[in-house]
Structures are given as C-alpha cells and as structure tokens.
Amino acid sequence: MLCASFALVAEPTSKRRPHVVIIGGGFGGLYAAKTLRRADVDVTLVDRRNHHLFQPLLYQVATAGLAATDIASPIRKIIGRNPNTTVLLAEVLRIDPAQRRVELHGELPPLDYDALIVAAGVRHDYFGHPEWEKYAPGLKNLEDAMAIRSRTLLAFEHAEREVDPARKAAALTFVIVGAGPTGVEMAGAIAEIARQTLSGDFRRIDTRSSRVVLIEGGPRVLASYAPELSEKAKASLMDLGVEVRLGERVTLVDERGVQLGSGERINAETVVWAAGIAASPLGAQLGGETDRLGRVKVAPDLSVPAHTEIYAVGDLIAMEQDGQALPGVAQVAIQSGKLAAQNALARLQGRATTPFRYTDKGSLATIGRKRAIAQVGKLRLSGFLAWLLWLFVHILFLIGFKNRISVFINWAWAYFTFQRGARIVLTEGAKNDRP
C-alpha cells in the first residue's frame, strides 16, 4: 500500500495537480506544509524521523528536566489530516535539480516535483575534527539529548564508586564548548543538577563540588545579544558556580577531556559540544552557490537562482538583512517556511513572488532558575521577569495542547521541589557504563 502511494506521487506531472515536495519536518518544513494545506496542489513532506521536535527545549531533555515526549509530536498528528498532504518516513539520498526529482534511500520510488522546499537544517561541525564527536556529542535531536542525559547522570554514579581521586574529579567535571544559547543553557542546567537536584542523594561524593566549565572562543557569552545582557548572563552563570572561560580555543578532545590553546588540560568525563554547526549536505545538491558553512545563497524570494522551483528555508539559507546574517533561530525557519510555500504556489500559478523580510520578534535565553535575559527590539530584560517571559513564550509556541500542559506541570513541580522528573537512565543508554 505504501509503495502504491509512492508510485502515484511519482507519476508524470501532466497527469496530476502540481506536486510540492518538502524535505524536513522541523519548523520550516512544518509551517510550509501548513501554509499549503488549502492550496490546489499535492504536498509530500519527507522526514527520516516521525516527529517534529521543539528544538528550543531540547536541552531540558538532555538535563533531565523534561521527557522526550514533552517536546516532540508526531508529524502525522500535526499535518497528516491536511487533505492534500502525504507524510513519508524516509531519508533523502540525493536531489536531482535537472530532473526535478528527489531520490530516497532503500528501494523506495523517487519523488518528482514541480516545486521543492528544502528545510533540512544543520548538523554538528567539529572544525575539521570529526573524530571529536564520539567524545563530545552535540545537541540536535532526541538521540543526542538522551545520550547527553545518560552521560551526565552516569558521571555522578561513576564518581560515587570511584576510589582514585583524579578519576573521581574527572567524573565530576563537565565541559561545555561554545557559549551560545545552547551552551549557556546547558551549563546553567548542569550546575543546578549538581548543586540542587542531586544534593544529598549520594553518600561518597558531594555533588555540589562538581566543576562545570563553559569554554568560548569569543570575547563574551551570548554574543548575539546586547553586551549588557551578555555580562548579566555571565554573572548569573558564575553565581551558579560555572567557570566561564572566554577567548579560549579547544585544540583537542579525547576520551580524557579537552586541551586548550593555552596548553591547559581539563580532564572531564563529560564534554558537550555547542560550538559549531554546518548546513545539511543536501544544500550542496540544489544547484546553487553555498557559503563556507554549506548554506545556500538564495534569491530574495528564497529560491535558488539557477533553479527557481527550489526554495531553501531556515538554517539552510545564507542571507543577510540590514548588513547582518540572519540568525539560526526558530522564527527565521517559521517565517521563511511560510513565505517559501507562498512563493512556490505563486510561481506555479504564474504570479509574482515576494522578497523575504525577517521580522525579529525578540530573543530569550535562560541561565537557570529565575535567571534569564530577554531582548525584544530596544527592550532589555534580565532576571526573574525575563525568566517568566521565557516560560510563557516557550509554552505558547510549543506544539500540542498535551505537551503544553505536561511542560507546565513539570516546570511548576520543579520550581517548588528543586527536582527534575526525567532522571531515569535506560539500559540502552547505559550500555557503555564502566564495570
């Protein structure tokens, strides 16, 4: 039955309505599909995972604050009832712009398209050192989050039974590389786990003596924020006991920890990578120019200049606005996904397309309990008020009523008890546990 559905999609374009293929079920792809739900076209959304992930809260899964199901929703549940939309669980093998065709892994028939919207996002980048990934996982999907959660919680277990002082110290040392929003939020959350959540749970170690080190190559944390907010974020991190190392470069990551450009060695059992990203390799297959990060240089209407039926959105686009590169945030993905869908439909109908103009609705980052910063236009907030705004905005944009209720309850419980409700480490996650 599934193959029959594919074959129908792959029929020659003259025998069917215009066919729009969307690659990726993140914010960009999801909002593109929603925009086309009433259009006179057939839509196929392809993703190798069956769920949409609310990326801004992924770090809370990695730090045991939320369960995976709290921030993920099945793609079929979100858009599967759109009468013109087919959702395919598949992985894209290659894109052939000349033939207007998307080839899939396995024995699945290819998808021919009249318009293609690529929202494939980004992946981790280790600056030419892919071998570092196994020692310092990044945070882009639920698998990453569960792996980091396991490493973090098991590190305390290793320290509890370790008799060698040096190895005990390494088990209680956590290094986060990169002080963007993900790195800052991870550092603050791990510090709270050590100093609040796990305090008193162990008999042979004092988790409050744990060392959390945040390493940033630039001159300040959260460099995309106003300097005064960066300073407040740094102060909040230091109040939590986080060591903030600015202007430091990591030159080596191995099974024992990291080495810095200054020559200093930090032995740590847990290293989290939040320093670099690169665009999906699919960006290089769209027949256009790419920048050094693999992002696609698009026309003002988000189309690929050499193939105007192809659109790139979200983190995949290399575009400047008012002399500044567009940030890799959810709002860029949402807004570009909507416009790409509108422009694809306009071009199919012979109408003029519209240039993309990003509307910055503000930026928020949390450092920990009652600590956050907010930048909305000229408004600058920090502390408890910014934290309340952060809570409200993230619940508001979370997809799924059940998820909103679950997250709200978890946060309320954590606020009053200082506990985290997702501390279970499954056997699969603990398979590399030391004997």
PDB file of C-alpha atoms in Angstrom, residues 42-246:
ATOM      1  CA  ASP A  42      -0.399  17.808  -3.780  1.00  0.00           C
ATOM      2  CA  VAL A  43       2.119  18.048  -0.945  1.00  0.00           C
ATOM      3  CA  THR A  44       4.590  15.400   0.194  1.00  0.00           C
ATOM      4  CA  LEU A  45       6.607  16.022   3.360  1.00  0.00           C
ATOM      5  CA  VAL A  46       9.625  13.744   3.795  1.00  0.00           C
ATOM      6  CA  ASP A  47      11.497  13.302   7.061  1.00  0.00           C
ATOM      7  CA  ARG A  48      13.654  10.484   8.390  1.00  0.00           C
ATOM      8  CA  ARG A  49      12.021  10.868  11.815  1.00  0.00           C
ATOM      9  CA  ASN A  50       8.323  10.582  12.538  1.00  0.00           C
ATOM     10  CA  HIS A  51       8.194  13.544  14.908  1.00  0.00           C
ATOM     11  CA  HIS A  52       8.526  17.299  14.985  1.00  0.00           C
ATOM     12  CA  LEU A  53      10.933  18.441  17.676  1.00  0.00           C
ATOM     13  CA  PHE A  54      10.616  21.662  19.655  1.00  0.00           C
ATOM     14  CA  GLN A  55      14.323  22.425  19.469  1.00  0.00           C
ATOM     15  CA  PRO A  56      14.446  25.330  21.974  1.00  0.00           C
ATOM     16  CA  LEU A  57      13.656  22.952  24.855  1.00  0.00           C
ATOM     17  CA  LEU A  58      15.892  20.088  23.752  1.00  0.00           C
ATOM     18  CA  TYR A  59      18.497  20.990  26.360  1.00  0.00           C
ATOM     19  CA  GLN A  60      15.887  20.320  29.068  1.00  0.00           C
ATOM     20  CA  VAL A  61      15.579  16.723  27.872  1.00  0.00           C
ATOM     21  CA  ALA A  62      19.377  16.474  27.947  1.00  0.00           C
ATOM     22  CA  THR A  63      19.425  17.728  31.541  1.00  0.00           C
ATOM     23  CA  ALA A  64      16.557  15.584  32.881  1.00  0.00           C
ATOM     24  CA  GLY A  65      14.070  18.427  33.195  1.00  0.00           C
ATOM     25  CA  LEU A  66      11.606  17.114  30.622  1.00  0.00           C
ATOM     26  CA  ALA A  67      10.785  13.804  28.975  1.00  0.00           C
ATOM     27  CA  ALA A  68      11.341  13.357  25.248  1.00  0.00           C
ATOM     28  CA  THR A  69       7.599  13.122  24.633  1.00  0.00           C
ATOM     29  CA  ASP A  70       7.077  16.542  26.235  1.00  0.00           C
ATOM     30  CA  ILE A  71       8.761  18.365  23.353  1.00  0.00           C
ATOM     31  CA  ALA A  72       8.049  16.090  20.383  1.00  0.00           C
ATOM     32  CA  SER A  73       4.842  15.472  18.441  1.00  0.00           C
ATOM     33  CA  PRO A  74       4.169  13.021  15.580  1.00  0.00           C
ATOM     34  CA  ILE A  75       4.294  14.840  12.252  1.00  0.00           C
ATOM     35  CA  ARG A  76       1.243  12.912  11.082  1.00  0.00           C
ATOM     36  CA  LYS A  77      -0.739  14.183  14.057  1.00  0.00           C
ATOM     37  CA  ILE A  78       0.174  17.790  13.229  1.00  0.00           C
ATOM     38  CA  ILE A  79      -0.372  17.861   9.457  1.00  0.00           C
ATOM     39  CA  GLY A  80      -1.442  14.352   8.499  1.00  0.00           C
ATOM     40  CA  ARG A  81      -5.089  15.395   8.283  1.00  0.00           C
ATOM     41  CA  ASN A  82      -4.379  18.030   5.660  1.00  0.00           C
ATOM     42  CA  PRO A  83      -6.379  16.611   2.733  1.00  0.00           C
ATOM     43  CA  ASN A  84      -3.667  17.356   0.168  1.00  0.00           C
ATOM     44  CA  THR A  85      -0.678  16.216   2.248  1.00  0.00           C
ATOM     45  CA  THR A  86       1.204  12.916   2.358  1.00  0.00           C
ATOM     46  CA  VAL A  87       3.803  12.327   5.082  1.00  0.00           C
ATOM     47  CA  LEU A  88       6.619   9.911   4.235  1.00  0.00           C
ATOM     48  CA  LEU A  89       9.016   8.440   6.778  1.00  0.00           C
ATOM     49  CA  ALA A  90      12.089   8.207   4.580  1.00  0.00           C
ATOM     50  CA  GLU A  91      15.617   9.531   4.168  1.00  0.00           C
ATOM     51  CA  VAL A  92      16.631  11.571   1.153  1.00  0.00           C
ATOM     52  CA  LEU A  93      19.508  10.048  -0.801  1.00  0.00           C
ATOM     53  CA  ARG A  94      20.006  12.807  -3.359  1.00  0.00           C
ATOM     54  CA  ILE A  95      18.310  15.682  -5.151  1.00  0.00           C
ATOM     55  CA  ASP A  96      18.459  15.959  -8.953  1.00  0.00           C
ATOM     56  CA  PRO A  97      17.512  19.540  -9.906  1.00  0.00           C
ATOM     57  CA  ALA A  98      17.853  18.848 -13.638  1.00  0.00           C
ATOM     58  CA  GLN A  99      15.237  16.083 -13.487  1.00  0.00           C
ATOM     59  CA  ARG A 100      13.245  17.755 -10.703  1.00  0.00           C
ATOM     60  CA  ARG A 101      13.475  14.572  -8.698  1.00  0.00           C
ATOM     61  CA  VAL A 102      14.175  13.531  -5.102  1.00  0.00           C
ATOM     62  CA  GLU A 103      15.673  10.065  -4.650  1.00  0.00           C
ATOM     63  CA  LEU A 104      15.098   8.185  -1.403  1.00  0.00           C
ATOM     64  CA  HIS A 105      17.162   5.596   0.448  1.00  0.00           C
ATOM     65  CA  GLY A 106      16.265   1.959   0.032  1.00  0.00           C
ATOM     66  CA  GLU A 107      14.025   0.672  -2.716  1.00  0.00           C
ATOM     67  CA  LEU A 108      11.504   3.493  -2.492  1.00  0.00           C
ATOM     68  CA  PRO A 109      10.481   5.097  -5.797  1.00  0.00           C
ATOM     69  CA  PRO A 110      11.721   8.649  -6.402  1.00  0.00           C
ATOM     70  CA  LEU A 111       9.550  11.714  -5.967  1.00  0.00           C
ATOM     71  CA  ASP A 112       9.107  14.027  -8.951  1.00  0.00           C
ATOM     72  CA  TYR A 113       8.259  17.605  -8.048  1.00  0.00           C
ATOM     73  CA  ASP A 114       7.050  20.834  -9.558  1.00  0.00           C
ATOM     74  CA  ALA A 115       8.309  22.793  -6.553  1.00  0.00           C
ATOM     75  CA  LEU A 116      10.767  21.746  -3.853  1.00  0.00           C
ATOM     76  CA  ILE A 117      11.128  23.294  -0.394  1.00  0.00           C
ATOM     77  CA  VAL A 118      14.250  22.169   1.453  1.00  0.00           C
ATOM     78  CA  ALA A 119      14.197  22.625   5.223  1.00  0.00           C
ATOM     79  CA  ALA A 120      16.897  20.108   6.086  1.00  0.00           C
ATOM     80  CA  GLY A 121      18.503  22.219   8.813  1.00  0.00           C
ATOM     81  CA  VAL A 122      22.029  21.887  10.166  1.00  0.00           C
ATOM     82  CA  ARG A 123      24.341  19.334  11.741  1.00  0.00           C
ATOM     83  CA  HIS A 124      27.250  19.463  14.173  1.00  0.00           C
ATOM     84  CA  ASP A 125      30.563  20.785  12.885  1.00  0.00           C
ATOM     85  CA  TYR A 126      33.820  19.990  14.652  1.00  0.00           C
ATOM     86  CA  PHE A 127      36.049  22.314  12.625  1.00  0.00           C
ATOM     87  CA  GLY A 128      37.764  19.589  10.660  1.00  0.00           C
ATOM     88  CA  HIS A 129      37.961  17.118  13.553  1.00  0.00           C
ATOM     89  CA  PRO A 130      35.068  14.663  13.103  1.00  0.00           C
ATOM     90  CA  GLU A 131      36.827  12.252  15.466  1.00  0.00           C
ATOM     91  CA  TRP A 132      35.901  14.563  18.363  1.00  0.00           C
ATOM     92  CA  GLU A 133      32.205  13.793  18.022  1.00  0.00           C
ATOM     93  CA  LYS A 134      32.303  10.481  19.890  1.00  0.00           C
ATOM     94  CA  TYR A 135      33.872  12.211  22.894  1.00  0.00           C
ATOM     95  CA  ALA A 136      31.842  15.445  22.744  1.00  0.00           C
ATOM     96  CA  PRO A 137      28.297  14.899  21.452  1.00  0.00           C
ATOM     97  CA  GLY A 138      26.306  17.864  20.225  1.00  0.00           C
ATOM     98  CA  LEU A 139      22.629  18.573  20.751  1.00  0.00           C
ATOM     99  CA  LYS A 140      20.439  18.500  17.635  1.00  0.00           C
ATOM    100  CA  ASN A 141      17.931  15.657  18.130  1.00  0.00           C
ATOM    101  CA  LEU A 142      16.349  13.453  20.774  1.00  0.00           C
ATOM    102  CA  GLU A 143      19.013  10.783  20.375  1.00  0.00           C
ATOM    103  CA  ASP A 144      21.667  13.383  21.200  1.00  0.00           C
ATOM    104  CA  ALA A 145      19.675  14.606  24.197  1.00  0.00           C
ATOM    105  CA  MET A 146      19.208  11.116  25.620  1.00  0.00           C
ATOM    106  CA  ALA A 147      22.904  10.316  25.153  1.00  0.00           C
ATOM    107  CA  ILE A 148      23.963  13.514  26.943  1.00  0.00           C
ATOM    108  CA  ARG A 149      21.471  12.869  29.745  1.00  0.00           C
ATOM    109  CA  SER A 150      22.909   9.386  30.244  1.00  0.00           C
ATOM    110  CA  ARG A 151      26.496  10.646  30.250  1.00  0.00           C
ATOM    111  CA  THR A 152      25.679  13.396  32.712  1.00  0.00           C
ATOM    112  CA  LEU A 153      23.760  11.288  35.222  1.00  0.00           C
ATOM    113  CA  LEU A 154      26.125   8.322  34.940  1.00  0.00           C
ATOM    114  CA  ALA A 155      29.103  10.585  35.606  1.00  0.00           C
ATOM    115  CA  PHE A 156      27.826  11.107  39.160  1.00  0.00           C
ATOM    116  CA  GLU A 157      27.341   7.345  39.542  1.00  0.00           C
ATOM    117  CA  HIS A 158      30.928   6.755  38.392  1.00  0.00           C
ATOM    118  CA  ALA A 159      32.208   9.312  40.888  1.00  0.00           C
ATOM    119  CA  GLU A 160      30.241   7.663  43.717  1.00  0.00           C
ATOM    120  CA  ARG A 161      32.052   4.346  43.279  1.00  0.00           C
ATOM    121  CA  GLU A 162      35.452   5.698  42.161  1.00  0.00           C
ATOM    122  CA  VAL A 163      38.328   5.380  44.645  1.00  0.00           C
ATOM    123  CA  ASP A 164      41.008   7.153  42.621  1.00  0.00           C
ATOM    124  CA  PRO A 165      40.869  10.910  43.430  1.00  0.00           C
ATOM    125  CA  ALA A 166      41.914  12.022  39.933  1.00  0.00           C
ATOM    126  CA  ARG A 167      39.316   9.877  38.216  1.00  0.00           C
ATOM    127  CA  LYS A 168      36.677  10.975  40.726  1.00  0.00           C
ATOM    128  CA  ALA A 169      37.483  14.612  39.940  1.00  0.00           C
ATOM    129  CA  ALA A 170      37.241  13.945  36.192  1.00  0.00           C
ATOM    130  CA  ALA A 171      33.855  12.279  36.657  1.00  0.00           C
ATOM    131  CA  LEU A 172      32.624  15.377  38.474  1.00  0.00           C
ATOM    132  CA  THR A 173      33.906  17.753  35.779  1.00  0.00           C
ATOM    133  CA  PHE A 174      31.592  18.829  32.963  1.00  0.00           C
ATOM    134  CA  VAL A 175      32.881  20.828  29.997  1.00  0.00           C
ATOM    135  CA  ILE A 176      30.599  22.663  27.575  1.00  0.00           C
ATOM    136  CA  VAL A 177      32.282  24.003  24.439  1.00  0.00           C
ATOM    137  CA  GLY A 178      30.553  27.066  22.995  1.00  0.00           C
ATOM    138  CA  ALA A 179      28.695  29.847  24.823  1.00  0.00           C
ATOM    139  CA  GLY A 180      25.784  30.457  22.514  1.00  0.00           C
ATOM    140  CA  PRO A 181      22.231  29.871  23.811  1.00  0.00           C
ATOM    141  CA  THR A 182      22.589  26.068  23.861  1.00  0.00           C
ATOM    142  CA  GLY A 183      25.929  26.138  25.666  1.00  0.00           C
ATOM    143  CA  VAL A 184      24.807  28.704  28.230  1.00  0.00           C
ATOM    144  CA  GLU A 185      21.541  26.896  28.958  1.00  0.00           C
ATOM    145  CA  MET A 186      23.329  23.540  29.246  1.00  0.00           C
ATOM    146  CA  ALA A 187      25.966  24.937  31.613  1.00  0.00           C
ATOM    147  CA  GLY A 188      23.361  26.536  33.861  1.00  0.00           C
ATOM    148  CA  ALA A 189      21.215  23.401  33.935  1.00  0.00           C
ATOM    149  CA  ILE A 190      24.102  21.046  34.756  1.00  0.00           C
ATOM    150  CA  ALA A 191      25.229  23.387  37.534  1.00  0.00           C
ATOM    151  CA  GLU A 192      21.713  23.292  39.009  1.00  0.00           C
ATOM    152  CA  ILE A 193      21.628  19.491  38.775  1.00  0.00           C
ATOM    153  CA  ALA A 194      24.861  19.261  40.747  1.00  0.00           C
ATOM    154  CA  ARG A 195      24.092  21.927  43.330  1.00  0.00           C
ATOM    155  CA  GLN A 196      20.355  21.432  43.832  1.00  0.00           C
ATOM    156  CA  THR A 197      18.754  18.360  42.248  1.00  0.00           C
ATOM    157  CA  LEU A 198      21.295  15.738  43.327  1.00  0.00           C
ATOM    158  CA  SER A 199      22.482  17.378  46.519  1.00  0.00           C
ATOM    159  CA  GLY A 200      22.138  14.831  49.321  1.00  0.00           C
ATOM    160  CA  ASP A 201      21.387  11.870  47.025  1.00  0.00           C
ATOM    161  CA  PHE A 202      24.890  10.368  47.265  1.00  0.00           C
ATOM    162  CA  ARG A 203      26.928   9.173  50.248  1.00  0.00           C
ATOM    163  CA  ARG A 204      30.528   9.160  48.994  1.00  0.00           C
ATOM    164  CA  ILE A 205      30.538  12.379  46.996  1.00  0.00           C
ATOM    165  CA  ASP A 206      29.293  15.917  47.414  1.00  0.00           C
ATOM    166  CA  THR A 207      27.745  16.767  44.054  1.00  0.00           C
ATOM    167  CA  ARG A 208      27.961  20.460  44.948  1.00  0.00           C
ATOM    168  CA  SER A 209      31.735  20.215  44.484  1.00  0.00           C
ATOM    169  CA  SER A 210      31.254  19.411  40.797  1.00  0.00           C
ATOM    170  CA  ARG A 211      33.082  21.554  38.289  1.00  0.00           C
ATOM    171  CA  VAL A 212      31.183  22.996  35.302  1.00  0.00           C
ATOM    172  CA  VAL A 213      33.387  24.724  32.722  1.00  0.00           C
ATOM    173  CA  LEU A 214      31.980  26.779  29.830  1.00  0.00           C
ATOM    174  CA  ILE A 215      34.544  27.467  27.094  1.00  0.00           C
ATOM    175  CA  GLU A 216      34.047  30.172  24.465  1.00  0.00           C
ATOM    176  CA  GLY A 217      36.475  31.293  21.786  1.00  0.00           C
ATOM    177  CA  GLY A 218      34.955  34.764  21.540  1.00  0.00           C
ATOM    178  CA  PRO A 219      35.148  37.674  23.981  1.00  0.00           C
ATOM    179  CA  ARG A 220      31.715  37.180  25.566  1.00  0.00           C
ATOM    180  CA  VAL A 221      28.893  34.707  26.107  1.00  0.00           C
ATOM    181  CA  LEU A 222      25.700  35.017  24.045  1.00  0.00           C
ATOM    182  CA  ALA A 223      27.449  37.223  21.504  1.00  0.00           C
ATOM    183  CA  SER A 224      24.247  37.856  19.522  1.00  0.00           C
ATOM    184  CA  TYR A 225      22.735  39.709  22.499  1.00  0.00           C
ATOM    185  CA  ALA A 226      23.407  43.254  23.665  1.00  0.00           C
ATOM    186  CA  PRO A 227      26.718  43.498  25.600  1.00  0.00           C
ATOM    187  CA  GLU A 228      24.988  44.416  28.864  1.00  0.00           C
ATOM    188  CA  LEU A 229      22.811  41.290  28.655  1.00  0.00           C
ATOM    189  CA  SER A 230      25.850  39.143  27.906  1.00  0.00           C
ATOM    190  CA  GLU A 231      27.501  40.465  31.053  1.00  0.00           C
ATOM    191  CA  LYS A 232      24.414  39.713  33.128  1.00  0.00           C
ATOM    192  CA  ALA A 233      24.261  36.192  31.718  1.00  0.00           C
ATOM    193  CA  LYS A 234      27.922  35.674  32.564  1.00  0.00           C
ATOM    194  CA  ALA A 235      27.337  36.937  36.109  1.00  0.00           C
ATOM    195  CA  SER A 236      24.380  34.566  36.535  1.00  0.00           C
ATOM    196  CA  LEU A 237      26.485  31.629  35.356  1.00  0.00           C
ATOM    197  CA  MET A 238      29.231  32.491  37.799  1.00  0.00           C
ATOM    198  CA  ASP A 239      26.674  32.787  40.613  1.00  0.00           C
ATOM    199  CA  LEU A 240      25.741  29.175  39.839  1.00  0.00           C
ATOM    200  CA  GLY A 241      29.390  28.168  40.139  1.00  0.00           C
ATOM    201  CA  VAL A 242      30.102  27.839  36.413  1.00  0.00           C
ATOM    202  CA  GLU A 243      33.677  28.597  35.337  1.00  0.00           C
ATOM    203  CA  VAL A 244      33.394  30.849  32.271  1.00  0.00           C
ATOM    204  CA  ARG A 245      36.481  30.748  30.035  1.00  0.00           C
ATOM    205  CA  LEU A 246      36.380  33.427  27.326  1.00  0.00           C
TER     206      LEU A 246
END
